[in-house]
């Protein structure tokens, strides 16, 4: 089922891409994917019992290597060599990127549309392959468990992913795969790892809308996919990665906002202690206190052309104005807007666009409104500082405590980042050993026909240790994990080709940094998907590694000789990082760990497998990248792997029962 | 040393009993006097709570080791031998009256501490006692006097932490009567009738608001010293608005009483709010009232603890939800019905047209007819992120849902008209959830449907037949301040409260109370106590607002804030007790001084010192209350 799912998703995302005027490249990639898929399918048929594992293994091996990189130097070296031989793995990673192409700017929502239905239908086939394995291994498991796992996988498949092009302040851009469970914070962390910015708290992802000439910094706790989903297809909106001083200015100098009426000079040399006190008063009580802003602003509303001056007051419950002839006592105030359903945006150059009194304007609108509308409230302030005051005040009223929590998290991250490398190392070291051991175990149980395949299967399991992903940087060596997921999904062929290129170049070592980015992404995958998470990282890793670590996009091309990949890669790679989710593909895992075993197993062995895999996949490699079918990863981490066939059958039965019962 | 006669009146021996005269010498200590008095009465009883009260000097002689000479007592002294703890009628924030014993000899601060210990209210330093506003009652009303809860039998426990029994402090679980008292303390009271609300005193201006604060008792002196008599009525209120460490787990009584105080402050317009805020307060009151009624059966907070424990257990299990649950989620529920749809467009007068509507996931699709529902819908609307508002008139059998569905070009206005309540409740609930991105598979769907139906039933009741009102049909007028009684009729008000209610209907009792308190605290005027003062050098009266972090100078005429000073820039403050003037010095050599016009300057002094004291809490980790510091900061010249 995984395969099929992956496939449909791919197609879907490809469609999107075309819509977004993707290049012919995409088409090529698709073709490649199909080819690889067929090949894989053929392979799997040949080796029924091990098919899933083998296929996954082949692809996986290399990838895993990349991911794990951390484990250790020893491993890494091995991988590099292997990886080279087996380009295949690399490809796997590439696939995820595929979606990226679309990307571009707009979102290519790679939805795994049909959760239940399609899967069910699809599922049947895979089962046959895995069934044997599962039967052997699954004995201990209860039916309920299986169903649950399968369902969880299905849920995973539903996860929506977008390929997002993020523009850097230097004009370059990075493309990321973002899944709907990721917050802006996750994406920022990802970008921190991919870029060499100083990671200070002012870094911000912000959305611009050229139609309305507005922009808004996303708040760290916001879901990343949601606002982007509101963009229209032909949207020229962009996502920028930039430093914005106003993002957390209120926490750095609360006096400027909470004591804005006071003399500016006295505020300037406010002592830290007093600042803390202000924060405590306003953000640490049972209720958040909103700055008591009030003043004359110009309002343009209801589609009218003129700007009317009104005396506005900010309250926690909304933005009010004083009606004509009334005083500003609470009971007389007229509510212009409450903040539940609107966001606040900075507006640019409204003097020209709307004949505003000044250029210091902001607007309030429902996030889904993308064009001029009478439902937008346009406000104009006398000066820039007033505008900042109001926008910040509205953000406090709207987000409340979340804003302060974001800030605290951001501060923690920056301080933590310094000790990052150390932690990475330690993490890497620990994981690697366990992985190996587990891998060994995993193999033993199974037929272990192909070490590689086993390794792959095990690898999927690894993913679970999401934390590891974060650690990833070091891991690069362990491509193993990453690959696994892809394999299953991508088995289609994508895997092999690209990877090789990558590996050869910079192989693993460098990747670590790359890995990081991925690490973040994976997080999304919850429990079951864990495996999935890891995988993604690999993808990124692969690409990045070659290049020192800088712009993924740029580097990839270099490494990736393979033309097709070039397109996909560059973009894909970065995205791949985002993609992580895909790994979930649980598919691979199935063999390895039907039961609880999955996650833990993370047998390190992966490295070895890669070699074989590459060989097998070699042919497919080129295409693989695209296949990236990232989506699948998430879907079925472990569960799928176990007993694809059985699960599905049981699931179908159960669902039928369910339907008939009522 | 010469012996002389001292006559002492013994309380409780009967009003007509003559004073007891004993022969004493000046070096006899107080303990000795008491011993002699007890001996002389020949009555056998527990005298341990009795103490000597010196009427002329208005003070207690509680230091038993001091001699009469040292106390300054001479033969002309009129001493009363009286119990230190007497019954007091306490007006609680929730409007009920509780009769209980309180110390008449300890400083009010300590008396409040002990009262709160009995009532199970943590952080008693935030509360204090004040004299009630004189009730202008007509004599005939007196009979139908409010119900008085009596817990004078409950011993004043000295136990530090009251142990819980059956979900309530052990001293409440003794009898059904005391259990009822605890229930009254920990559950919110039903909404008042609008007529009664209209009759209650409401401050009409900021000047009126200053009056209430003249009534606070002095925390450093005893009740007896302040002229409070046995069985007098005093109000117990939260005085300092720095709500420290609210913890629903331990603070059921505190939270409830706080909520009641906040609610009355809003209903009686003690604190101003906007109309939108008032509607939300109304909706929360309705919700809290409803939930606490249904919780009443569940009785004790102990069971509540159990409930919450079970709930959290469920949540944990939910994370690993069973296969069955998940299956249930997989089979997405749908709504299918003929509804009338109306899309107002400019320059069109088209009315409602009937379509076959299908609600699935978060989208509504509509078709010309049921037969065509397999094909492409005429239109599909995804309600995620949309605004949903009711447009209902039960009497007129109008059940419309107004939708503002966001689209890139703006918001699309769509009206759905349902045939009946049942249909409306389901579609409304589905719309509500969909706007938050949830589907009907969400567990809250059924609750949502139910609460919508309940609220509809409020409209059904005939506003004229208020006597017959059931619990479900609270008059919405009782949820808002009288100002809105004039502005809106009940049937205009109900839809507005209903609208606000949609956003809070899912809250648990505690969450709803906390939400109410949060919104209350977020009001700009929250926590400001007003005093009428005259600043030094000024020739007119002004208002001084005292808040938890600042002093505010307010123009009495316009009500505008003239100036604010924050406590953290305060260097020192002094009271000149002779001329009754408070002088404060702030950073940067800013000095202000004012005299209090209608309150005792001790009250103002205590308020400022009290807030400073409150801000010192939590600095040291210990949970013990630094009583000495409180008195140091608030006591003034009488303190030490």
Tab-separated table of C-alpha atoms in Angstrom, chain B residues 297-591:
chain	number	residue	atom	x	y	z
B	297	UNK	CA	-25.048	16.498	41.640
B	298	UNK	CA	-21.477	15.454	41.441
B	299	UNK	CA	-21.288	17.239	44.735
B	300	UNK	CA	-17.914	17.529	46.174
B	301	UNK	CA	-14.707	18.845	44.885
B	302	UNK	CA	-13.216	15.589	45.970
B	303	UNK	CA	-15.199	13.907	43.304
B	304	UNK	CA	-14.115	16.631	41.002
B	305	UNK	CA	-10.567	15.732	41.733
B	306	UNK	CA	-11.365	12.206	40.882
B	307	UNK	CA	-13.058	13.342	37.738
B	308	UNK	CA	-10.151	15.351	36.608
B	309	UNK	CA	-7.835	12.511	37.400
B	310	UNK	CA	-9.984	10.230	35.346
B	311	UNK	CA	-10.116	12.754	32.611
B	312	UNK	CA	-6.410	13.113	32.408
B	313	UNK	CA	-6.190	9.376	32.379
B	314	UNK	CA	-8.584	9.362	29.485
B	315	UNK	CA	-6.510	11.880	27.690
B	316	UNK	CA	-3.510	9.693	28.088
B	317	UNK	CA	-5.390	6.734	26.812
B	318	UNK	CA	-6.664	8.880	24.030
B	319	UNK	CA	-3.189	9.348	22.786
B	320	UNK	CA	-3.158	5.676	22.207
B	321	UNK	CA	-6.751	5.619	21.251
B	322	UNK	CA	-8.218	2.316	20.505
B	323	UNK	CA	-8.623	0.935	17.074
B	324	UNK	CA	-12.337	1.318	17.456
B	325	UNK	CA	-12.090	4.990	18.141
B	326	UNK	CA	-9.920	5.481	15.195
B	327	UNK	CA	-12.255	3.571	12.991
B	328	UNK	CA	-14.977	5.792	14.148
B	329	UNK	CA	-12.952	8.710	13.083
B	330	UNK	CA	-12.358	7.210	9.716
B	331	UNK	CA	-15.990	6.966	8.845
B	332	UNK	CA	-16.681	10.620	8.488
B	333	UNK	CA	-20.140	11.656	9.564
B	334	UNK	CA	-22.202	13.757	7.235
B	335	UNK	CA	-25.273	15.895	7.353
B	336	UNK	CA	-27.660	15.805	4.440
B	337	UNK	CA	-30.775	17.925	4.287
B	338	UNK	CA	-32.834	20.255	2.235
B	339	UNK	CA	-31.966	23.754	3.421
B	340	UNK	CA	-32.768	27.153	2.105
B	341	UNK	CA	-29.811	29.191	1.048
B	342	UNK	CA	-29.593	32.891	0.562
B	343	UNK	CA	-26.578	34.737	-0.746
B	344	UNK	CA	-27.087	38.451	-0.463
B	345	UNK	CA	-25.584	40.289	-3.363
B	346	UNK	CA	-25.746	43.892	-4.208
B	347	UNK	CA	-28.697	44.871	-6.285
B	348	UNK	CA	-30.387	41.525	-6.010
B	349	UNK	CA	-33.484	40.912	-4.092
B	350	UNK	CA	-33.491	37.211	-4.490
B	351	UNK	CA	-34.701	35.395	-1.485
B	352	UNK	CA	-34.011	32.023	-0.035
B	353	UNK	CA	-33.883	29.117	-2.413
B	354	UNK	CA	-34.015	25.502	-1.456
B	355	UNK	CA	-31.101	23.220	-2.137
B	356	UNK	CA	-29.982	19.780	-1.117
B	357	UNK	CA	-27.101	20.435	1.207
B	358	UNK	CA	-24.416	18.091	2.258
B	359	UNK	CA	-22.071	18.797	5.136
B	360	UNK	CA	-18.960	16.717	5.079
B	361	UNK	CA	-15.674	17.283	6.841
B	362	UNK	CA	-15.488	21.051	7.032
B	363	UNK	CA	-17.334	21.818	3.835
B	364	UNK	CA	-20.885	22.358	2.734
B	365	UNK	CA	-21.768	21.375	-0.814
B	366	UNK	CA	-25.143	22.091	-2.263
B	367	UNK	CA	-27.074	20.586	-5.130
B	368	UNK	CA	-30.275	21.349	-6.899
B	369	UNK	CA	-31.935	18.295	-5.492
B	370	UNK	CA	-31.200	15.132	-3.652
B	371	UNK	CA	-31.228	13.220	-6.909
B	372	UNK	CA	-28.396	15.270	-8.253
B	373	UNK	CA	-26.299	14.926	-5.171
B	374	UNK	CA	-24.041	12.349	-6.737
B	375	UNK	CA	-22.829	14.791	-9.303
B	376	UNK	CA	-20.936	17.993	-9.078
B	377	UNK	CA	-22.273	20.368	-6.498
B	378	UNK	CA	-23.429	23.794	-7.511
B	379	UNK	CA	-20.970	25.092	-5.053
B	380	UNK	CA	-18.800	23.876	-2.276
B	381	UNK	CA	-17.834	26.069	0.641
B	382	UNK	CA	-15.075	25.228	3.025
B	383	UNK	CA	-16.003	26.737	6.339
B	384	UNK	CA	-12.599	26.571	7.894
B	385	UNK	CA	-11.753	30.003	9.207
B	386	UNK	CA	-15.201	31.373	8.565
B	387	UNK	CA	-17.330	33.404	10.917
B	388	UNK	CA	-20.493	31.743	12.041
B	389	UNK	CA	-23.297	33.677	13.660
B	390	UNK	CA	-26.778	32.666	14.650
B	391	UNK	CA	-29.760	34.514	13.291
B	392	UNK	CA	-32.544	32.967	15.251
B	393	UNK	CA	-35.975	33.872	16.400
B	394	UNK	CA	-37.656	30.980	18.102
B	395	UNK	CA	-40.995	32.648	18.356
B	396	UNK	CA	-40.902	33.458	14.665
B	397	UNK	CA	-39.631	29.982	13.868
B	398	UNK	CA	-36.652	31.482	12.147
B	399	UNK	CA	-33.542	29.389	12.342
B	400	UNK	CA	-30.861	30.910	10.225
B	401	UNK	CA	-27.135	30.526	10.267
B	402	UNK	CA	-25.191	33.450	8.970
B	403	UNK	CA	-21.892	32.494	7.470
B	404	UNK	CA	-19.052	34.709	6.433
B	405	UNK	CA	-16.891	32.425	4.392
B	406	UNK	CA	-13.455	33.786	3.670
B	407	UNK	CA	-12.217	33.780	0.131
B	408	UNK	CA	-9.273	35.492	-1.451
B	409	UNK	CA	-11.534	38.286	-2.672
B	410	UNK	CA	-13.110	38.905	0.687
B	411	UNK	CA	-15.806	37.316	2.750
B	412	UNK	CA	-18.773	35.618	1.157
B	413	UNK	CA	-21.966	36.122	3.031
B	414	UNK	CA	-24.248	33.132	3.050
B	415	UNK	CA	-27.386	32.433	5.016
B	416	UNK	CA	-28.605	28.934	5.705
B	417	UNK	CA	-32.179	28.605	6.819
B	418	UNK	CA	-33.185	25.502	8.714
B	419	UNK	CA	-36.693	24.217	9.220
B	420	UNK	CA	-36.602	23.406	12.872
B	421	UNK	CA	-34.588	23.558	16.026
B	422	UNK	CA	-33.183	20.098	15.778
B	423	UNK	CA	-31.909	20.600	12.291
B	424	UNK	CA	-30.580	24.011	13.187
B	425	UNK	CA	-28.716	22.738	16.212
B	426	UNK	CA	-26.948	20.096	14.176
B	427	UNK	CA	-25.994	22.302	11.292
B	428	UNK	CA	-25.015	25.114	13.567
B	429	UNK	CA	-22.820	22.836	15.614
B	430	UNK	CA	-21.223	21.471	12.469
B	431	UNK	CA	-20.583	24.987	11.150
B	432	UNK	CA	-19.132	26.024	14.471
B	433	UNK	CA	-16.716	23.144	14.549
B	434	UNK	CA	-15.847	23.485	10.883
B	435	UNK	CA	-14.926	27.106	11.375
B	436	UNK	CA	-12.341	25.902	13.840
B	437	UNK	CA	-11.177	23.263	11.427
B	438	UNK	CA	-12.873	20.400	13.241
B	439	UNK	CA	-15.227	17.875	11.743
B	440	UNK	CA	-18.346	16.349	13.141
B	441	UNK	CA	-16.234	13.387	14.106
B	442	UNK	CA	-14.814	15.520	16.850
B	443	UNK	CA	-15.949	14.488	20.277
B	444	UNK	CA	-17.272	17.940	21.038
B	445	UNK	CA	-19.955	17.755	18.372
B	446	UNK	CA	-22.646	16.247	20.547
B	447	UNK	CA	-22.020	18.711	23.326
B	448	UNK	CA	-22.168	21.541	20.897
B	449	UNK	CA	-25.512	20.365	19.577
B	450	UNK	CA	-26.849	20.064	23.086
B	451	UNK	CA	-25.714	23.447	24.212
B	452	UNK	CA	-27.227	25.081	21.182
B	453	UNK	CA	-30.523	23.404	21.904
B	454	UNK	CA	-30.378	24.492	25.495
B	455	UNK	CA	-29.757	28.026	24.523
B	456	UNK	CA	-32.602	27.957	22.071
B	457	UNK	CA	-34.888	26.884	24.845
B	458	UNK	CA	-34.006	30.082	26.644
B	459	UNK	CA	-35.619	31.979	23.876
B	460	UNK	CA	-38.642	29.801	23.856
B	461	UNK	CA	-39.685	30.818	27.313
B	462	UNK	CA	-42.126	33.598	27.405
B	463	UNK	CA	-40.485	36.587	29.005
B	464	UNK	CA	-43.764	37.424	30.696
B	465	UNK	CA	-43.975	34.150	32.532
B	466	UNK	CA	-40.897	34.491	34.601
B	467	UNK	CA	-42.315	32.649	37.514
B	468	UNK	CA	-42.483	29.496	35.532
B	469	UNK	CA	-38.943	29.755	34.416
B	470	UNK	CA	-37.049	26.584	34.681
B	471	UNK	CA	-33.373	26.362	35.263
B	472	UNK	CA	-32.775	26.237	31.581
B	473	UNK	CA	-34.541	29.421	30.811
B	474	UNK	CA	-32.596	32.030	32.647
B	475	UNK	CA	-33.605	35.498	31.722
B	476	UNK	CA	-30.705	36.893	29.799
B	477	UNK	CA	-31.380	40.272	31.334
B	478	UNK	CA	-29.986	38.922	34.564
B	479	UNK	CA	-26.648	38.333	32.907
B	480	UNK	CA	-25.931	41.933	32.016
B	481	UNK	CA	-25.869	45.200	33.889
B	482	UNK	CA	-29.047	47.245	34.152
B	483	UNK	CA	-27.699	49.650	31.576
B	484	UNK	CA	-28.458	47.064	28.941
B	485	UNK	CA	-31.927	46.455	30.279
B	486	UNK	CA	-32.795	49.841	28.943
B	487	UNK	CA	-30.904	49.420	25.743
B	488	UNK	CA	-32.125	45.998	24.703
B	489	UNK	CA	-35.084	43.765	25.154
B	490	UNK	CA	-34.470	40.235	26.279
B	491	UNK	CA	-35.114	38.869	22.861
B	492	UNK	CA	-32.571	41.210	21.351
B	493	UNK	CA	-30.071	40.371	23.996
B	494	UNK	CA	-30.371	36.623	23.779
B	495	UNK	CA	-28.984	36.279	20.265
B	496	UNK	CA	-26.041	38.448	21.150
B	497	UNK	CA	-25.221	36.459	24.220
B	498	UNK	CA	-25.776	33.317	22.236
B	499	UNK	CA	-23.226	34.505	19.761
B	500	UNK	CA	-20.641	35.036	22.439
B	501	UNK	CA	-21.678	31.823	24.097
B	502	UNK	CA	-20.620	29.787	21.100
B	503	UNK	CA	-17.041	30.554	21.866
B	504	UNK	CA	-17.142	29.459	25.460
B	505	UNK	CA	-19.643	26.630	25.437
B	506	UNK	CA	-16.937	24.015	25.510
B	507	UNK	CA	-15.188	25.284	28.610
B	508	UNK	CA	-15.207	23.313	31.808
B	509	UNK	CA	-16.481	24.996	34.937
B	510	UNK	CA	-13.042	25.896	36.166
B	511	UNK	CA	-11.861	27.003	32.768
B	512	UNK	CA	-14.925	29.180	32.384
B	513	UNK	CA	-14.366	30.813	35.753
B	514	UNK	CA	-10.737	31.402	34.956
B	515	UNK	CA	-11.684	32.857	31.613
B	516	UNK	CA	-14.150	35.181	33.291
B	517	UNK	CA	-11.472	36.317	35.698
B	518	UNK	CA	-8.986	36.779	32.907
B	519	UNK	CA	-11.250	39.018	30.914
B	520	UNK	CA	-12.075	40.909	34.047
B	521	UNK	CA	-8.416	41.399	34.812
B	522	UNK	CA	-7.732	42.520	31.279
B	523	UNK	CA	-10.188	45.404	31.580
B	524	UNK	CA	-8.290	48.684	31.615
B	525	UNK	CA	-9.844	49.768	34.898
B	526	UNK	CA	-9.301	46.481	36.642
B	527	UNK	CA	-7.994	46.575	40.167
B	528	UNK	CA	-8.103	50.303	40.677
B	529	UNK	CA	-9.398	51.511	44.024
B	530	UNK	CA	-10.499	55.098	44.056
B	531	UNK	CA	-10.091	57.679	46.791
B	532	UNK	CA	-11.036	61.286	46.827
B	533	UNK	CA	-8.042	63.370	47.762
B	534	UNK	CA	-6.779	66.879	47.623
B	535	UNK	CA	-3.259	67.307	46.389
B	536	UNK	CA	-1.013	69.717	48.138
B	537	UNK	CA	-1.083	72.991	46.271
B	538	UNK	CA	-4.283	72.158	44.480
B	539	UNK	CA	-7.562	73.809	45.270
B	540	UNK	CA	-9.931	71.179	44.018
B	541	UNK	CA	-10.687	67.610	44.907
B	542	UNK	CA	-9.246	64.973	42.693
B	543	UNK	CA	-9.364	61.234	42.573
B	544	UNK	CA	-6.450	59.028	43.395
B	545	UNK	CA	-6.544	55.560	41.897
B	546	UNK	CA	-4.512	52.927	43.660
B	547	UNK	CA	-3.650	49.886	41.593
B	548	UNK	CA	-1.334	47.000	42.190
B	549	UNK	CA	1.576	48.633	40.429
B	550	UNK	CA	0.865	52.337	40.273
B	551	UNK	CA	-0.883	55.388	41.584
B	552	UNK	CA	-3.108	57.286	39.226
B	553	UNK	CA	-4.142	60.886	39.482
B	554	UNK	CA	-7.513	61.339	37.900
B	555	UNK	CA	-9.367	64.482	37.049
B	556	UNK	CA	-12.626	64.327	38.898
B	557	UNK	CA	-14.611	66.251	36.363
B	558	UNK	CA	-13.651	64.522	33.152
B	559	UNK	CA	-12.427	61.254	34.521
B	560	UNK	CA	-9.191	61.524	32.566
B	561	UNK	CA	-5.925	60.207	33.823
B	562	UNK	CA	-3.713	63.136	34.641
B	563	UNK	CA	-0.614	61.320	35.738
B	564	UNK	CA	0.559	57.920	36.848
B	565	UNK	CA	3.371	56.982	39.167
B	566	UNK	CA	4.666	53.469	39.399
B	567	UNK	CA	5.550	51.939	42.731
B	568	UNK	CA	8.903	50.796	41.491
B	569	UNK	CA	10.004	54.391	41.155
B	570	UNK	CA	8.807	55.175	44.643
B	571	UNK	CA	11.546	56.054	47.104
B	572	UNK	CA	9.487	56.374	50.233
B	573	UNK	CA	6.155	57.394	51.540
B	574	UNK	CA	5.258	59.013	54.809
B	575	UNK	CA	2.138	59.906	56.637
B	576	UNK	CA	1.911	62.965	58.750
B	577	UNK	CA	-0.683	61.736	61.190
B	578	UNK	CA	-1.189	65.148	62.685
B	579	UNK	CA	-2.327	66.826	59.526
B	580	UNK	CA	-3.443	63.573	57.979
B	581	UNK	CA	-1.363	63.979	54.897
B	582	UNK	CA	0.335	61.334	52.809
B	583	UNK	CA	3.637	62.380	51.239
B	584	UNK	CA	5.365	60.284	48.611
B	585	UNK	CA	8.743	60.700	47.007
B	586	UNK	CA	9.529	59.189	43.624
B	587	UNK	CA	12.747	58.822	41.690
B	588	UNK	CA	13.991	62.032	40.180
B	589	UNK	CA	12.995	64.130	43.160
B	590	UNK	CA	9.341	64.009	42.393
B	591	UNK	CA	7.367	64.676	45.523
